[in-house]
Each structure stands twice: as C-alpha cells, then as structure tokens.
mmCIF file of N, CA and C and ligand atoms in Angstrom:
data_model
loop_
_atom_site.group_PDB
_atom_site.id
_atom_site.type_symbol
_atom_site.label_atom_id
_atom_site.label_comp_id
_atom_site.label_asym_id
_atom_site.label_seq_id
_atom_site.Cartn_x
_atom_site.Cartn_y
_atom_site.Cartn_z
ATOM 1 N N UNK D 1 14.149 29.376 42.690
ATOM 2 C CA UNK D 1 14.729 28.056 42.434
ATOM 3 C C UNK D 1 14.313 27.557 41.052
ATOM 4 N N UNK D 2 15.517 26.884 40.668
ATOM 5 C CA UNK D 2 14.703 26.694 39.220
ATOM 6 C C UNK D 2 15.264 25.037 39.058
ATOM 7 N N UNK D 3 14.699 24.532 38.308
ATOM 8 C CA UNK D 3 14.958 22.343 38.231
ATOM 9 C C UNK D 3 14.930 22.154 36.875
ATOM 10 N N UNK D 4 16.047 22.035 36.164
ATOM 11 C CA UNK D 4 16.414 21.449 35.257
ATOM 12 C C UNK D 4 15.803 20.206 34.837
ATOM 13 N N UNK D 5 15.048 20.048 33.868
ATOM 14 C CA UNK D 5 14.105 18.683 33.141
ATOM 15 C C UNK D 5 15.411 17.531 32.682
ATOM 16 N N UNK D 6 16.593 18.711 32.113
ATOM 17 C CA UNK D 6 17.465 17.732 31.127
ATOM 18 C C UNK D 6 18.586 17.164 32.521
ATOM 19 N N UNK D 7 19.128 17.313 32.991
ATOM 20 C CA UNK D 7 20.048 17.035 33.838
ATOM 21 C C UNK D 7 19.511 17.251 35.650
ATOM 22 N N UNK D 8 18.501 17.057 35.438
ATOM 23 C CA UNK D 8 18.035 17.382 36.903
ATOM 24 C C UNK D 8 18.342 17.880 38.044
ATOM 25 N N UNK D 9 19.119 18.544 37.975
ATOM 26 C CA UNK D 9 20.319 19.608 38.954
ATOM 27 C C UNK D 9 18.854 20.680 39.306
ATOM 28 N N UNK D 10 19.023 21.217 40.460
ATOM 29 C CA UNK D 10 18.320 22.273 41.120
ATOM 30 C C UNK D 10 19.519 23.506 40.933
ATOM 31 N N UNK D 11 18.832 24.855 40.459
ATOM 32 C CA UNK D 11 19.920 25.905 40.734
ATOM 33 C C UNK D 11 19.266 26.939 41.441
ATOM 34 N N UNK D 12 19.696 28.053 42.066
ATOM 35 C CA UNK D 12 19.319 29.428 42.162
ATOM 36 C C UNK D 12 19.274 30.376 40.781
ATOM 37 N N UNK D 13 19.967 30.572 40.253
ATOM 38 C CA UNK D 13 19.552 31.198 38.640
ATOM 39 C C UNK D 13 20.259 30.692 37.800
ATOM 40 N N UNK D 14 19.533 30.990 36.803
ATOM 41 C CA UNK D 14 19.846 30.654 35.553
ATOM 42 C C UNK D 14 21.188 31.071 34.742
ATOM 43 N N UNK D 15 21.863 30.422 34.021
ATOM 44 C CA UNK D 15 22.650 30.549 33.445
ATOM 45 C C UNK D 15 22.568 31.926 32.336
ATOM 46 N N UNK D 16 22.922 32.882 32.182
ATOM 47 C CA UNK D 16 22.400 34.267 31.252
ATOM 48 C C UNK D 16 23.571 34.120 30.046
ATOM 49 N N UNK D 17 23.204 33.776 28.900
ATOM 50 C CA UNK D 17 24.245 33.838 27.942
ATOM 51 C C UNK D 17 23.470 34.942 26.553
ATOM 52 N N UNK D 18 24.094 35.281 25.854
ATOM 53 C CA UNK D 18 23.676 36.031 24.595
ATOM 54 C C UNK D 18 24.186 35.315 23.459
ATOM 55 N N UNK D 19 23.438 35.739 22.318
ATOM 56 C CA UNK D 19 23.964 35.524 20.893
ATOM 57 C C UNK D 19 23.962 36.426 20.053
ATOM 58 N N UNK D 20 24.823 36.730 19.268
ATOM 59 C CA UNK D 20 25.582 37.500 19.027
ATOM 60 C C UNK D 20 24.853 37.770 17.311
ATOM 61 N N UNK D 21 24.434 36.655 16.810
ATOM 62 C CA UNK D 21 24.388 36.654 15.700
ATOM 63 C C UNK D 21 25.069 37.605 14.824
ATOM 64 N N UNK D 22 26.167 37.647 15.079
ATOM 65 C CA UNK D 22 27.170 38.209 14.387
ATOM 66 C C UNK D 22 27.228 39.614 14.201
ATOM 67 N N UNK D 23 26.499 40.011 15.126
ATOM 68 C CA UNK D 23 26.250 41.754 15.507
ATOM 69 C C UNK D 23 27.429 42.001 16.435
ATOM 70 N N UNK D 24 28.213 42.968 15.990
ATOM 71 C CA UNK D 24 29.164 43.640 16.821
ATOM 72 C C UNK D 24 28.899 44.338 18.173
ATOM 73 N N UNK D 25 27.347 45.023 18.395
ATOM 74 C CA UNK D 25 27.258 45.572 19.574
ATOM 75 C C UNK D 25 25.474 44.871 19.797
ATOM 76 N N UNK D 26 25.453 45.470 20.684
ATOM 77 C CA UNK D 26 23.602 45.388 21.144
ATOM 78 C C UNK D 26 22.393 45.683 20.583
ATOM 79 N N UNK D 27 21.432 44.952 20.424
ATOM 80 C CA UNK D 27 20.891 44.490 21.104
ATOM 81 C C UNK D 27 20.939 42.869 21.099
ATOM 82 N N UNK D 28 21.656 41.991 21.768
ATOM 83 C CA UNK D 28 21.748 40.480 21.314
ATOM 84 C C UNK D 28 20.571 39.756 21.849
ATOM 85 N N UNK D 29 20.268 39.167 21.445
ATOM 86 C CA UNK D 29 19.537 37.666 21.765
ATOM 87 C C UNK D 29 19.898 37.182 23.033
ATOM 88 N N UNK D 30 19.208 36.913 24.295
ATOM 89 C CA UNK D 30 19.384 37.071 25.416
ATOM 90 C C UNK D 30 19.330 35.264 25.637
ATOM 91 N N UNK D 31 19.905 34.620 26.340
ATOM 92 C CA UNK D 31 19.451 32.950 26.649
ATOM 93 C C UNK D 31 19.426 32.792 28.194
ATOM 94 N N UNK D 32 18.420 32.368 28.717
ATOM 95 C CA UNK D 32 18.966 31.433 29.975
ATOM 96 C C UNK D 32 19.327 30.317 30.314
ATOM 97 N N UNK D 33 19.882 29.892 30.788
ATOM 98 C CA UNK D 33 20.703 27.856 30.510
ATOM 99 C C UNK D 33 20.981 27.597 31.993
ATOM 100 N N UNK D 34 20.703 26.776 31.864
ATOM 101 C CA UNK D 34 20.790 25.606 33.038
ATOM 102 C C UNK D 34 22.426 25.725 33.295
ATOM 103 N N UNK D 35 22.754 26.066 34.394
ATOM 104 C CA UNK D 35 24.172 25.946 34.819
ATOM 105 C C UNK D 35 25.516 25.226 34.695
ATOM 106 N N UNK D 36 24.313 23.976 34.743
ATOM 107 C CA UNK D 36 24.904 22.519 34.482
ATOM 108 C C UNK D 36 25.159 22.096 33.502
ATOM 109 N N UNK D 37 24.274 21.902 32.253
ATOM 110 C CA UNK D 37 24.321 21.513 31.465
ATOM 111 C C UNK D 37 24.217 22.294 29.952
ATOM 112 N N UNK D 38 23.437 23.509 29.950
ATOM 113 C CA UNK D 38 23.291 24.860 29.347
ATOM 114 C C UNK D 38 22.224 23.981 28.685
ATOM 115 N N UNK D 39 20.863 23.717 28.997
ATOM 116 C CA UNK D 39 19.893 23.304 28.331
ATOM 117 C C UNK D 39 18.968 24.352 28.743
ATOM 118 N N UNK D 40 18.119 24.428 28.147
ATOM 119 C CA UNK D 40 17.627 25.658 28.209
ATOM 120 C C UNK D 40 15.527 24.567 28.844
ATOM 121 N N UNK D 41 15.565 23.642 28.915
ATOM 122 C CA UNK D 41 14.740 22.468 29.531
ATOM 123 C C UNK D 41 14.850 23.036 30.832
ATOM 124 N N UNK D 42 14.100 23.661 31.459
ATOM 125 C CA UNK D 42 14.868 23.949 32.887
ATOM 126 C C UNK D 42 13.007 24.877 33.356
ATOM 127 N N UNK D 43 12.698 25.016 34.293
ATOM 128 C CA UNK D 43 11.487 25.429 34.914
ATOM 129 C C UNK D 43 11.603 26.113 36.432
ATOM 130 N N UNK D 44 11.105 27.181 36.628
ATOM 131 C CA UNK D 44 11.391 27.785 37.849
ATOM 132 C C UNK D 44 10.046 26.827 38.623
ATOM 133 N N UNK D 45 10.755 26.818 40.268
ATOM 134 C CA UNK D 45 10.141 25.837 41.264
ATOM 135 C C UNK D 45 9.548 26.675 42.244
ATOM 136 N N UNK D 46 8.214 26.591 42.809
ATOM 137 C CA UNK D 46 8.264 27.499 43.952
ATOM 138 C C UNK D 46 9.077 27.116 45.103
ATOM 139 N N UNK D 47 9.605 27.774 46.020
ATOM 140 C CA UNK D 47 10.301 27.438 46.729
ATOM 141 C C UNK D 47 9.436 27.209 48.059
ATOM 142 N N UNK D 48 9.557 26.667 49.418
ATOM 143 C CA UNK D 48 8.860 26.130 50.433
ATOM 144 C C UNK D 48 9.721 26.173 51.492
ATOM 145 N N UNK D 49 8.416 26.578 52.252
ATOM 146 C CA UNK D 49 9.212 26.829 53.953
ATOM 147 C C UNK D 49 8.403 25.465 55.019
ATOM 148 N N UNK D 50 8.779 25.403 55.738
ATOM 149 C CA UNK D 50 8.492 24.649 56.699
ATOM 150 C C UNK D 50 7.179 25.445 57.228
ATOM 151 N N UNK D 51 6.354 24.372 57.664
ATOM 152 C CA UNK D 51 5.470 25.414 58.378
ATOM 153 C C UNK D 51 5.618 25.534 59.842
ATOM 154 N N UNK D 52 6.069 25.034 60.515
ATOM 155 C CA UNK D 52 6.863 25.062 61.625
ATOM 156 C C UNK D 52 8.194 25.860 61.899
ATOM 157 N N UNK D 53 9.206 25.776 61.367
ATOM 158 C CA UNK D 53 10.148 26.414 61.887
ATOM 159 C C UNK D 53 10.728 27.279 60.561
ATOM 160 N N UNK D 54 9.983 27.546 60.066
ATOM 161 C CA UNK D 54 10.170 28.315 58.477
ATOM 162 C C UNK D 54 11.404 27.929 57.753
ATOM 163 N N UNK D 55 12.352 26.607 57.571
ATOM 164 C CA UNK D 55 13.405 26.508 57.165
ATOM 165 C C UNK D 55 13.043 25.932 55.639
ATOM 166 N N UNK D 56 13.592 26.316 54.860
ATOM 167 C CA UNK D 56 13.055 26.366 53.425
ATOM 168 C C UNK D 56 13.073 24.448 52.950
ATOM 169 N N UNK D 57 12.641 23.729 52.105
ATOM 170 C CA UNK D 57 12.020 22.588 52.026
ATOM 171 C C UNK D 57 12.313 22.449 50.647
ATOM 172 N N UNK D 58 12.986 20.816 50.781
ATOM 173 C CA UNK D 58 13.348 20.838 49.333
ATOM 174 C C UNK D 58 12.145 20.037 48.618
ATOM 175 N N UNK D 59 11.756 19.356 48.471
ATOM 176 C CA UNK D 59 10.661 18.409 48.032
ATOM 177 C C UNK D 59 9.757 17.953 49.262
ATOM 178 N N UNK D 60 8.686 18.833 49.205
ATOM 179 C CA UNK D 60 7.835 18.073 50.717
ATOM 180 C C UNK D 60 6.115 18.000 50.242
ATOM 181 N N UNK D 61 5.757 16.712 50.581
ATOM 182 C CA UNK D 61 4.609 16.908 50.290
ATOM 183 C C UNK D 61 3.382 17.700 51.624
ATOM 184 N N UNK D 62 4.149 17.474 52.739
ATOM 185 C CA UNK D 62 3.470 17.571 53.915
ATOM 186 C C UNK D 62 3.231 19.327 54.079
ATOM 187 N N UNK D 63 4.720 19.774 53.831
ATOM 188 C CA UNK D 63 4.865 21.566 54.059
ATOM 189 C C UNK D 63 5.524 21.322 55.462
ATOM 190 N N UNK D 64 6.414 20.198 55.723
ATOM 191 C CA UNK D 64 7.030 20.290 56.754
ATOM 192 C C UNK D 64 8.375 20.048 56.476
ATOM 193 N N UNK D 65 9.968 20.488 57.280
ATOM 194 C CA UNK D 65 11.007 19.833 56.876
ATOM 195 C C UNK D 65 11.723 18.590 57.444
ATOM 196 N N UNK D 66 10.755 18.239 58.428
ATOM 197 C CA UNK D 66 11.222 17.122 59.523
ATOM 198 C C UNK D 66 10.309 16.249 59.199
ATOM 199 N N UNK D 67 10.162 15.073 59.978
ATOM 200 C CA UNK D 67 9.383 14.832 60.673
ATOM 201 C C UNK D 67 8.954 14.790 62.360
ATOM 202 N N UNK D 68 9.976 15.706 62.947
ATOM 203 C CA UNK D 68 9.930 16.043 64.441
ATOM 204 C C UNK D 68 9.020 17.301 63.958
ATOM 205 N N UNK D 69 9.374 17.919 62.973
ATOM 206 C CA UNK D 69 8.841 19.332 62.753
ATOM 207 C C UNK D 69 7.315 18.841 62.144
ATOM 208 N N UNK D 70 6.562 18.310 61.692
ATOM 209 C CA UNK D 70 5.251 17.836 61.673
ATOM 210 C C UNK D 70 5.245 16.626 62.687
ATOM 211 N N UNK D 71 5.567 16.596 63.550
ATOM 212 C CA UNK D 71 5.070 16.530 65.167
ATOM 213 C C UNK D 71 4.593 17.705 65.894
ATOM 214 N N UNK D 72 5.469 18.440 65.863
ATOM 215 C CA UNK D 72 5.568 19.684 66.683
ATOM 216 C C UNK D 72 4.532 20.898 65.907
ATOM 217 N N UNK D 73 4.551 20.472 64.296
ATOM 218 C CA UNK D 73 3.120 21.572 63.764
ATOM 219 C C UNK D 73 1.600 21.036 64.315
ATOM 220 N N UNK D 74 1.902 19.554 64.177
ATOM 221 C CA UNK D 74 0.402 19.235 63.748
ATOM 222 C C UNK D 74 0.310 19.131 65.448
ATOM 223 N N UNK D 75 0.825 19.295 66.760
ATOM 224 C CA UNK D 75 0.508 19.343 67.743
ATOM 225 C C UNK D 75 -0.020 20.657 67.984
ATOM 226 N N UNK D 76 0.537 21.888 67.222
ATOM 227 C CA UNK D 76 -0.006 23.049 67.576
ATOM 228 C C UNK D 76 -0.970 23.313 66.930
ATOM 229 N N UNK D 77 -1.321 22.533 65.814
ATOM 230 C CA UNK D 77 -2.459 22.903 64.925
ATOM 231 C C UNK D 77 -3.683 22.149 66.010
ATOM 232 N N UNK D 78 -3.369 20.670 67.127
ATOM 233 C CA UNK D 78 -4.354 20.792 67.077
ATOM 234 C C UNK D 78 -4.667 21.372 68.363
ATOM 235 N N UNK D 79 -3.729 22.115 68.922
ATOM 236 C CA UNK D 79 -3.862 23.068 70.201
ATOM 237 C C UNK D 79 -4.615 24.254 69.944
ATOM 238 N N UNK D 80 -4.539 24.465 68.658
ATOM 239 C CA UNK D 80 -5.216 25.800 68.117
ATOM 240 C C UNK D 80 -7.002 25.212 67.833
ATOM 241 N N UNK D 81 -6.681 24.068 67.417
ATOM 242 C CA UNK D 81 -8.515 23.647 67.250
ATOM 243 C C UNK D 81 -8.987 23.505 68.699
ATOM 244 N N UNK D 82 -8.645 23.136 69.396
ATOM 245 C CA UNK D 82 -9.077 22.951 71.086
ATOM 246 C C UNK D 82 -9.748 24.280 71.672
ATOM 247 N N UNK D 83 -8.747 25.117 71.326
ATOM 248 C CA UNK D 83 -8.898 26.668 71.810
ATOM 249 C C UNK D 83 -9.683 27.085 71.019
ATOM 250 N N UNK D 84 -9.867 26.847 69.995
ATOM 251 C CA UNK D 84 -11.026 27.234 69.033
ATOM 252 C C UNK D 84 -12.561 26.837 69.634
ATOM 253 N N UNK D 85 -12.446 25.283 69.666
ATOM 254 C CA UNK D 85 -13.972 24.653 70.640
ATOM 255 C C UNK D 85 -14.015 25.171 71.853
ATOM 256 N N UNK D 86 -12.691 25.732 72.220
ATOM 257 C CA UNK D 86 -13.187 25.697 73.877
ATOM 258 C C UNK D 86 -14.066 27.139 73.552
ATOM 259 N N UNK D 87 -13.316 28.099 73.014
ATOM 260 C CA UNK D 87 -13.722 29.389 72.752
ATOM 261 C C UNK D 87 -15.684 28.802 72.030
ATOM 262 N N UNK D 88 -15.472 28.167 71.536
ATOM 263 C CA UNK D 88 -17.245 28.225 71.038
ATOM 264 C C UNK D 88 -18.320 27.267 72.057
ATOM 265 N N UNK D 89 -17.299 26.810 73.054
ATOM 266 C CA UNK D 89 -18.279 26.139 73.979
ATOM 267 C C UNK D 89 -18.376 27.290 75.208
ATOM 268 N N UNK D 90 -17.821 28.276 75.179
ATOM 269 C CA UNK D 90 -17.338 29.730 76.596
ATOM 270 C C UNK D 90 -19.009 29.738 77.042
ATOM 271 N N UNK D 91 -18.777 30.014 78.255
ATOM 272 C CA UNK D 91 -20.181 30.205 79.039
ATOM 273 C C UNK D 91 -21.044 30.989 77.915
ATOM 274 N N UNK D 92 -20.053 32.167 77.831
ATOM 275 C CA UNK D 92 -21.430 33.518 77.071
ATOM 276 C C UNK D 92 -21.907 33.083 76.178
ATOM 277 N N UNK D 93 -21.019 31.869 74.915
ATOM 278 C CA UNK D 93 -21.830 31.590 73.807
ATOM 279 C C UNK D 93 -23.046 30.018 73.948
ATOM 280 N N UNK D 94 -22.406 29.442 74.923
ATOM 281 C CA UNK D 94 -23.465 28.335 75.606
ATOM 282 C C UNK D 94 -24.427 29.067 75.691
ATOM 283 N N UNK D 95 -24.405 30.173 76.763
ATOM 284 C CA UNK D 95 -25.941 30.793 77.713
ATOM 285 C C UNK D 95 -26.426 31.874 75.938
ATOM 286 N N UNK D 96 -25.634 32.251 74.735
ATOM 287 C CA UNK D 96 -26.427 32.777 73.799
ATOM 288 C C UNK D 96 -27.352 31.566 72.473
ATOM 289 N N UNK D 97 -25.960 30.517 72.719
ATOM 290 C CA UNK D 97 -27.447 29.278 72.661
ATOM 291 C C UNK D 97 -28.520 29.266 72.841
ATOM 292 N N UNK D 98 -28.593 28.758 74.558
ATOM 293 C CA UNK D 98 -29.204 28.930 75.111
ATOM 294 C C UNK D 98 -30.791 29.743 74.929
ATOM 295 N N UNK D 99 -30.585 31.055 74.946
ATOM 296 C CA UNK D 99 -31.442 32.348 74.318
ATOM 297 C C UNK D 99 -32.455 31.413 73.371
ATOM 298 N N UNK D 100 -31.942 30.760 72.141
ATOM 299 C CA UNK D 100 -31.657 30.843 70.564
ATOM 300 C C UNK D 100 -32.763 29.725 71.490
ATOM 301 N N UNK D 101 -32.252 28.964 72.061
ATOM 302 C CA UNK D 101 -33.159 27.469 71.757
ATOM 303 C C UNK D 101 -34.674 27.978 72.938
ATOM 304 N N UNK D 102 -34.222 28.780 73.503
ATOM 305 C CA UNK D 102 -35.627 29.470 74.546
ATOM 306 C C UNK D 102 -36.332 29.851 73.549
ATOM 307 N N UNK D 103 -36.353 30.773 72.886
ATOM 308 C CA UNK D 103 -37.061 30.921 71.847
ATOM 309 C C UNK D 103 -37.004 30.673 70.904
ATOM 310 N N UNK D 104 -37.093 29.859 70.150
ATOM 311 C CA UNK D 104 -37.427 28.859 69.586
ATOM 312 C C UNK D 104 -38.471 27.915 70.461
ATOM 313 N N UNK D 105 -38.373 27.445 71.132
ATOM 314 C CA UNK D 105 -39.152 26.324 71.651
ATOM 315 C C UNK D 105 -40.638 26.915 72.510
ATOM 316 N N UNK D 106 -40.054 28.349 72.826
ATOM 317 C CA UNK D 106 -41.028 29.057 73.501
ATOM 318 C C UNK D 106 -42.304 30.240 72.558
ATOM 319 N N UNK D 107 -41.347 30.172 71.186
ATOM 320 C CA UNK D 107 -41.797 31.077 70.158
ATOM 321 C C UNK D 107 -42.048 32.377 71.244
ATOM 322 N N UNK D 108 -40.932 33.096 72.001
ATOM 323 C CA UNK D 108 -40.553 34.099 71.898
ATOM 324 C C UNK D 108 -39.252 34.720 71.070
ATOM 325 N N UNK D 109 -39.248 35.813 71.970
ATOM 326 C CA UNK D 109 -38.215 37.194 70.978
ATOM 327 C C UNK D 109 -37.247 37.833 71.806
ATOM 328 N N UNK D 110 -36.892 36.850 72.992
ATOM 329 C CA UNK D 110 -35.962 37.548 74.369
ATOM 330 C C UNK D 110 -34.524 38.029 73.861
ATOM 331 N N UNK D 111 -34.526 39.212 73.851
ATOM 332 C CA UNK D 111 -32.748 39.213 74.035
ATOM 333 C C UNK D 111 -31.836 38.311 75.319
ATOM 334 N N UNK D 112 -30.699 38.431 74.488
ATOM 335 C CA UNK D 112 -29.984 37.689 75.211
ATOM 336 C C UNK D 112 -30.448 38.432 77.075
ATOM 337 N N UNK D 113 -30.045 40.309 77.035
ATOM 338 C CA UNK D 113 -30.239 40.835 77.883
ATOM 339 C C UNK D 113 -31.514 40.315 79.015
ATOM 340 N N UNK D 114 -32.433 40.513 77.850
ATOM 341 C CA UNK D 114 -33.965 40.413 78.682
ATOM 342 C C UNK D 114 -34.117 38.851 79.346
ATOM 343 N N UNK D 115 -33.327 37.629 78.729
ATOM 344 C CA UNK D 115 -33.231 36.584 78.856
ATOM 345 C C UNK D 115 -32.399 36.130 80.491
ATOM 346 N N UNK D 116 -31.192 37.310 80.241
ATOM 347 C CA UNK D 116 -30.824 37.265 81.509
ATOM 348 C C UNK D 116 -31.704 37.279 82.816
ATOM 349 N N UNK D 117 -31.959 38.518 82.643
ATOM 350 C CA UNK D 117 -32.752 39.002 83.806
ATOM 351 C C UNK D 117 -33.827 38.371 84.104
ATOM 352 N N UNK D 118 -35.163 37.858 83.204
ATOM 353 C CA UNK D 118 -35.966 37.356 83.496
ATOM 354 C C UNK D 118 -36.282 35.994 83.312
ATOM 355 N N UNK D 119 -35.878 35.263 82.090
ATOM 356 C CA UNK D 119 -36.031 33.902 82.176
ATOM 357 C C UNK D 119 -34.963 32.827 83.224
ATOM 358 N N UNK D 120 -33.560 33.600 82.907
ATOM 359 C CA UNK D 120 -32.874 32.443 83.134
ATOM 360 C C UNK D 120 -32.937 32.176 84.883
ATOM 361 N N UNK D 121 -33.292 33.377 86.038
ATOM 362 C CA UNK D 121 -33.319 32.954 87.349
ATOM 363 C C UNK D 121 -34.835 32.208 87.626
ATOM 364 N N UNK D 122 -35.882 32.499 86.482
ATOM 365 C CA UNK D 122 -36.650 31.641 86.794
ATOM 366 C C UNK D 122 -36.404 30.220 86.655
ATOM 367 N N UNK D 123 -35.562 29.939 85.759
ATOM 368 C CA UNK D 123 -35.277 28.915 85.344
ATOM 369 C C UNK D 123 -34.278 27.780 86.252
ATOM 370 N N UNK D 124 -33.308 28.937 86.711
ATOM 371 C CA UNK D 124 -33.024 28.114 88.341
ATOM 372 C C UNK D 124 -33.858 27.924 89.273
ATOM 373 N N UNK D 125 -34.813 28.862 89.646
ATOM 374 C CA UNK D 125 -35.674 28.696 90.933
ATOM 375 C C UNK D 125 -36.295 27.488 90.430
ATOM 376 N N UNK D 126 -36.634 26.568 89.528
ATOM 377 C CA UNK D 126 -37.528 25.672 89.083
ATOM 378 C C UNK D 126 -36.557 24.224 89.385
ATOM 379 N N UNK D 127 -35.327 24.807 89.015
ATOM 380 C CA UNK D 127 -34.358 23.615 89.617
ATOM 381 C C UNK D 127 -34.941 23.220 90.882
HETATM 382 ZN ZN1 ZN R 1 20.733 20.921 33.377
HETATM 383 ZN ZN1 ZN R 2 10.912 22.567 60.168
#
C-alpha cells in the first residue's frame, strides 16, 4: 500500500513511468508516480490485519477492524491470561511451591520427589 503526501489518495502501486531523455532505446530513467496525481510525494504504508478476524485495516490504532472485533479479541486475550494463571496456580506447581517455601523455611534440600513421600503426609497427619 502506498499514501500519497500530495493528494492523499491510498493506492496498491505505483504509477511506473520512464524518461526518455531523448534516448531512442534503453536504458531510461525509471519514475514511480502516484496514480492520481503523478507526484512522486507518495510513501509505501505497512499494511494491517485485524487481529481478530485477519481482515486487512485501513487506519487502526487498536490492530482491530471493528469494534465488535476488539470485543471479541480482547475477550480472548483475556481468556488466554486466565488459562495462563490457572495453569501457574495447577496443583503440581502450587505443591512445587510449596517444596521451595519447605525449604527455605526449614533450610533443607527436599526434592520435590523426596518432599512427596516424606514431608508432605507428615504434614497432613499434623492437620
Ligand atoms: Zn497523489
Ligand atoms: Zn476484525
């Protein structure tokens, strides 16, 4: 995509013209020009997709093309952070906490393993 400075028209490509400078054959002087206006003021744009439903975006500051469609991203974005905490709150990484703060506080060296087996049913029977 390219956006014209002088006439502000958006194009897909550029206008391709040559000059000739009065040479009968090749190699000419190559130009690109604005479609519209043949100004040569003109800047290629990156182009943008939705981040939701990938439909390409003409001016967005968000990276969305709706605003139903940043409803529907930023709901899954934050379905994806949920599943993220839930995943770092999961029993196994609680009970490898767990471990981490036993020793520490106990100034031992238990593996998670050894932690199993021997601290943590003592640790219920005390319940
Ligand atoms: Zn133009
Ligand atoms: Zn969209």
């Amino acid at each position: 995509m390219y956006y014209c400075n002088n006439c502000e028209n958006k194009f897909e490509k550029p206008k391709r013209t040559f000059e000739t400078h009065g040479l009968s054959s090749p190699p000419f002087e190559v130009f690109y020009l604005c479609p519209f206006c043949d100004s040569t003021n003109f800047k290629e744009v990156e182009t943008k997709y939705c981040r939701c439903c990938g439909a390409r975006i003409k001016n967005s500051v968000t990276g969305y093309c709706s605003t139903e469609c940043k409803k529907t991203g930023e709901k899954l974005r934050l379905a994806e952070y949920k599943k993220t905490k839930q995943l770092a709150e999961s029993p196994l990484i609680m009970l490898i906490r767990e471990v981490d703060n036993y020793n520490k506080s106990h100034k031992t060296k238990y593996s998670y393993g050894q932690y199993v087996a021997l601290i943590k049913p003592r640790i219920k029977v005390k319940k």
